[in-house]
Amino acid sequence: MSQRFVITATDTDVGKTIFSAALVQALSASYWKPIQAGIEGGTDSETVARLTGITPIPEAWRLATPASPHLAAEIDGVTIDPAALMPPACNGPLIIEAAGGALVPVTRTTLFADIFARWQLPVIVCARTGLGTINHSLMTIEALRHRNVPIHGIAFVGDAVPDSEAIIPEITGIRRLGRLPRLISLTPETLATAFAAHFQTGDFT
């Protein structure tokens, strides 16, 4: 079976969409954002399409309001059915990018982490390297483990902070996959170059 990964994060605006795009490039994978909340200024699927040249799989729910999915759906007058969220069939690898952090509510009774537990697909946790990342990363990993979610590893995003990047894997036993630096010029070429310099593609196959 082709490899499938779920990309989550320790917080919002960590950089997991850019990491997802880099992984889509590296694996020649398909991309799926189950729920998009907020469309003004462009969607995550559109960003990935621009950076990879692929056509993403359409979102299951596309919400106009930029908020947590549970609230965005209520404001938009939409009902999300978590049970209907199932990874789509596709040829080759698949990258699934969730919204926000692992404990973001999909509805008022279901969190993304609950859906990850049902899917039982390997999860990659994206974490910023800035102050607070140790606490946020450890809590995210603990929450996923509490639900028996398989964790493939942690990918850092930002400037190098060697101690933070070392202590989180030391405490948790989670594999450090690499660190994607912030790119001043973000293009398909610069993204591919940065990913190749800081990650091993073999860690994802």
XYZ file of C-alpha atoms in Angstrom:
205
model
C 0.000 0.000 0.000
C 1.301 3.474 -0.833
C 2.371 5.585 2.111
C -0.130 7.992 3.634
C 0.667 10.624 6.255
C -1.454 12.974 8.333
C 0.167 16.355 9.004
C -0.837 18.103 12.214
C 0.800 20.794 14.323
C 1.374 22.047 17.826
C -0.442 25.298 17.063
C -1.862 27.330 14.199
C 0.385 29.131 11.678
C 3.315 26.830 12.462
C 4.097 26.262 8.796
C 2.571 22.836 8.223
C 1.040 23.822 4.877
C 4.509 24.672 3.549
C 5.910 21.469 5.044
C 3.010 19.534 3.498
C 3.810 21.049 0.104
C 7.467 20.091 0.460
C 6.514 16.509 1.319
C 4.069 16.369 -1.595
C 6.938 17.431 -3.850
C 9.411 14.954 -2.383
C 7.065 11.951 -2.575
C 5.168 12.943 -5.741
C 2.106 12.600 -3.543
C -1.515 13.648 -3.698
C -2.754 16.250 -1.191
C -6.019 16.501 0.731
C -7.187 19.128 3.212
C -10.317 17.584 4.797
C -11.661 20.881 6.181
C -10.728 24.385 5.033
C -11.898 27.145 7.374
C -11.354 30.566 5.825
C -11.033 31.214 2.108
C -10.261 34.930 1.859
C -6.695 35.393 0.665
C -6.474 31.855 -0.666
C -6.773 28.354 0.727
C -4.152 25.863 1.844
C -5.000 23.669 -1.144
C -4.310 26.612 -3.453
C -0.960 27.239 -1.748
C 0.042 23.601 -2.149
C -1.074 23.628 -5.791
C 1.032 26.732 -6.476
C 4.124 25.231 -4.845
C 3.845 21.727 -6.269
C 1.987 21.940 -9.568
C -0.416 19.191 -8.489
C -4.218 19.403 -8.349
C -5.296 18.772 -4.744
C -8.182 16.482 -3.885
C -11.188 18.729 -3.102
C -11.921 19.475 0.535
C -14.775 17.607 2.220
C -15.879 20.889 3.798
C -14.882 24.360 2.579
C -15.937 26.986 5.108
C -15.830 30.734 4.521
C -15.285 31.816 8.122
C -11.664 31.856 9.365
C -12.135 30.096 12.703
C -11.924 26.711 14.332
C -13.931 24.302 12.108
C -16.636 23.751 14.736
C -17.342 27.485 14.992
C -16.806 28.250 11.307
C -19.374 25.596 10.407
C -21.908 27.011 12.861
C -21.425 30.559 11.558
C -21.686 29.350 7.949
C -24.798 27.306 8.717
C -23.087 24.027 7.837
C -23.159 20.693 9.659
C -19.928 18.704 9.693
C -20.274 14.940 10.041
C -16.955 13.651 11.458
C -17.886 10.061 10.609
C -17.990 11.025 6.933
C -14.339 12.111 6.985
C -12.451 9.213 5.444
C -9.101 9.374 3.632
C -9.805 9.332 -0.106
C -8.541 6.604 -2.389
C -5.785 7.708 -4.730
C -2.902 6.338 -6.733
C 0.412 6.749 -4.940
C 1.260 8.457 -1.640
C -1.218 10.801 0.059
C -0.553 13.768 2.340
C -3.497 14.797 4.528
C -3.247 18.196 6.214
C -5.537 18.819 9.166
C -6.602 22.283 10.294
C -4.616 23.954 13.076
C -3.343 21.841 15.954
C -4.120 18.254 16.898
C -6.771 19.223 19.459
C -8.701 21.632 17.253
C -12.455 20.887 17.461
C -14.084 19.604 14.289
C -17.457 19.733 16.053
C -18.345 20.470 19.658
C -17.864 16.789 20.501
C -15.046 15.661 18.172
C -11.442 16.816 17.955
C -9.082 16.225 15.040
C -7.072 13.887 17.277
C -10.191 11.731 17.688
C -10.410 11.413 13.911
C -6.708 10.558 13.699
C -7.314 7.760 16.197
C -10.033 6.332 13.968
C -7.917 6.583 10.832
C -4.828 4.970 12.419
C -2.572 6.607 9.829
C 0.953 7.745 10.787
C 0.923 11.357 11.984
C 3.715 13.872 11.521
C 3.735 16.666 14.100
C 4.940 20.057 12.823
C 6.400 22.284 15.528
C 7.837 25.780 15.385
C 11.296 26.189 16.856
C 10.480 29.359 18.813
C 9.957 29.834 22.528
C 7.221 27.603 23.944
C 7.675 24.793 21.455
C 8.876 22.279 24.056
C 5.712 22.574 26.116
C 3.397 22.662 23.083
C 5.130 19.716 21.432
C 5.126 17.532 24.544
C 1.433 18.212 25.164
C 0.544 17.458 21.536
C 2.458 14.195 21.553
C 0.952 13.187 24.897
C -2.567 13.905 23.627
C -1.992 11.805 20.500
C -0.484 8.939 22.471
C -3.411 9.030 24.900
C -5.635 8.218 21.911
C -3.246 5.565 20.543
C -2.529 7.617 17.428
C 0.579 6.347 15.587
C 3.205 9.106 15.416
C 5.726 8.938 12.589
C 7.909 11.766 13.838
C 8.280 15.488 14.431
C 9.263 18.086 11.821
C 10.457 21.477 13.005
C 9.866 24.725 11.144
C 11.904 27.883 11.663
C 15.392 28.963 12.637
C 17.702 26.390 14.190
C 17.289 25.970 17.966
C 19.423 22.884 18.641
C 18.457 22.313 22.273
C 14.696 22.444 21.627
C 15.086 20.224 18.571
C 17.030 17.703 20.668
C 15.151 17.608 23.957
C 11.690 16.924 22.507
C 12.801 13.687 20.806
C 14.861 12.767 23.902
C 11.888 13.072 26.244
C 9.289 11.502 23.958
C 11.267 9.008 21.914
C 9.677 10.529 18.806
C 11.940 10.649 15.776
C 13.233 14.065 14.685
C 12.635 14.107 10.947
C 14.345 17.417 10.230
C 13.837 21.163 10.215
C 12.433 23.280 7.410
C 13.941 26.783 7.593
C 11.867 29.866 6.922
C 12.378 30.825 3.288
C 12.628 34.491 2.294
C 11.805 33.544 -1.280
C 9.210 30.779 -1.323
C 9.054 29.090 -4.719
C 8.734 25.465 -5.826
C 12.484 25.439 -6.433
C 13.581 26.979 -3.117
C 11.174 24.737 -1.204
C 12.463 21.569 -2.879
C 16.053 22.607 -2.264
C 15.431 23.356 1.419
C 13.596 20.070 1.993
C 16.361 18.066 0.308
C 18.989 19.817 2.440
C 17.252 19.218 5.779
C 15.297 15.971 5.412
C 15.922 12.428 4.205
C 13.243 11.245 1.782
C 13.852 7.691 2.949
C 12.394 8.616 6.357
C 8.990 8.945 4.661
C 8.903 5.712 2.653
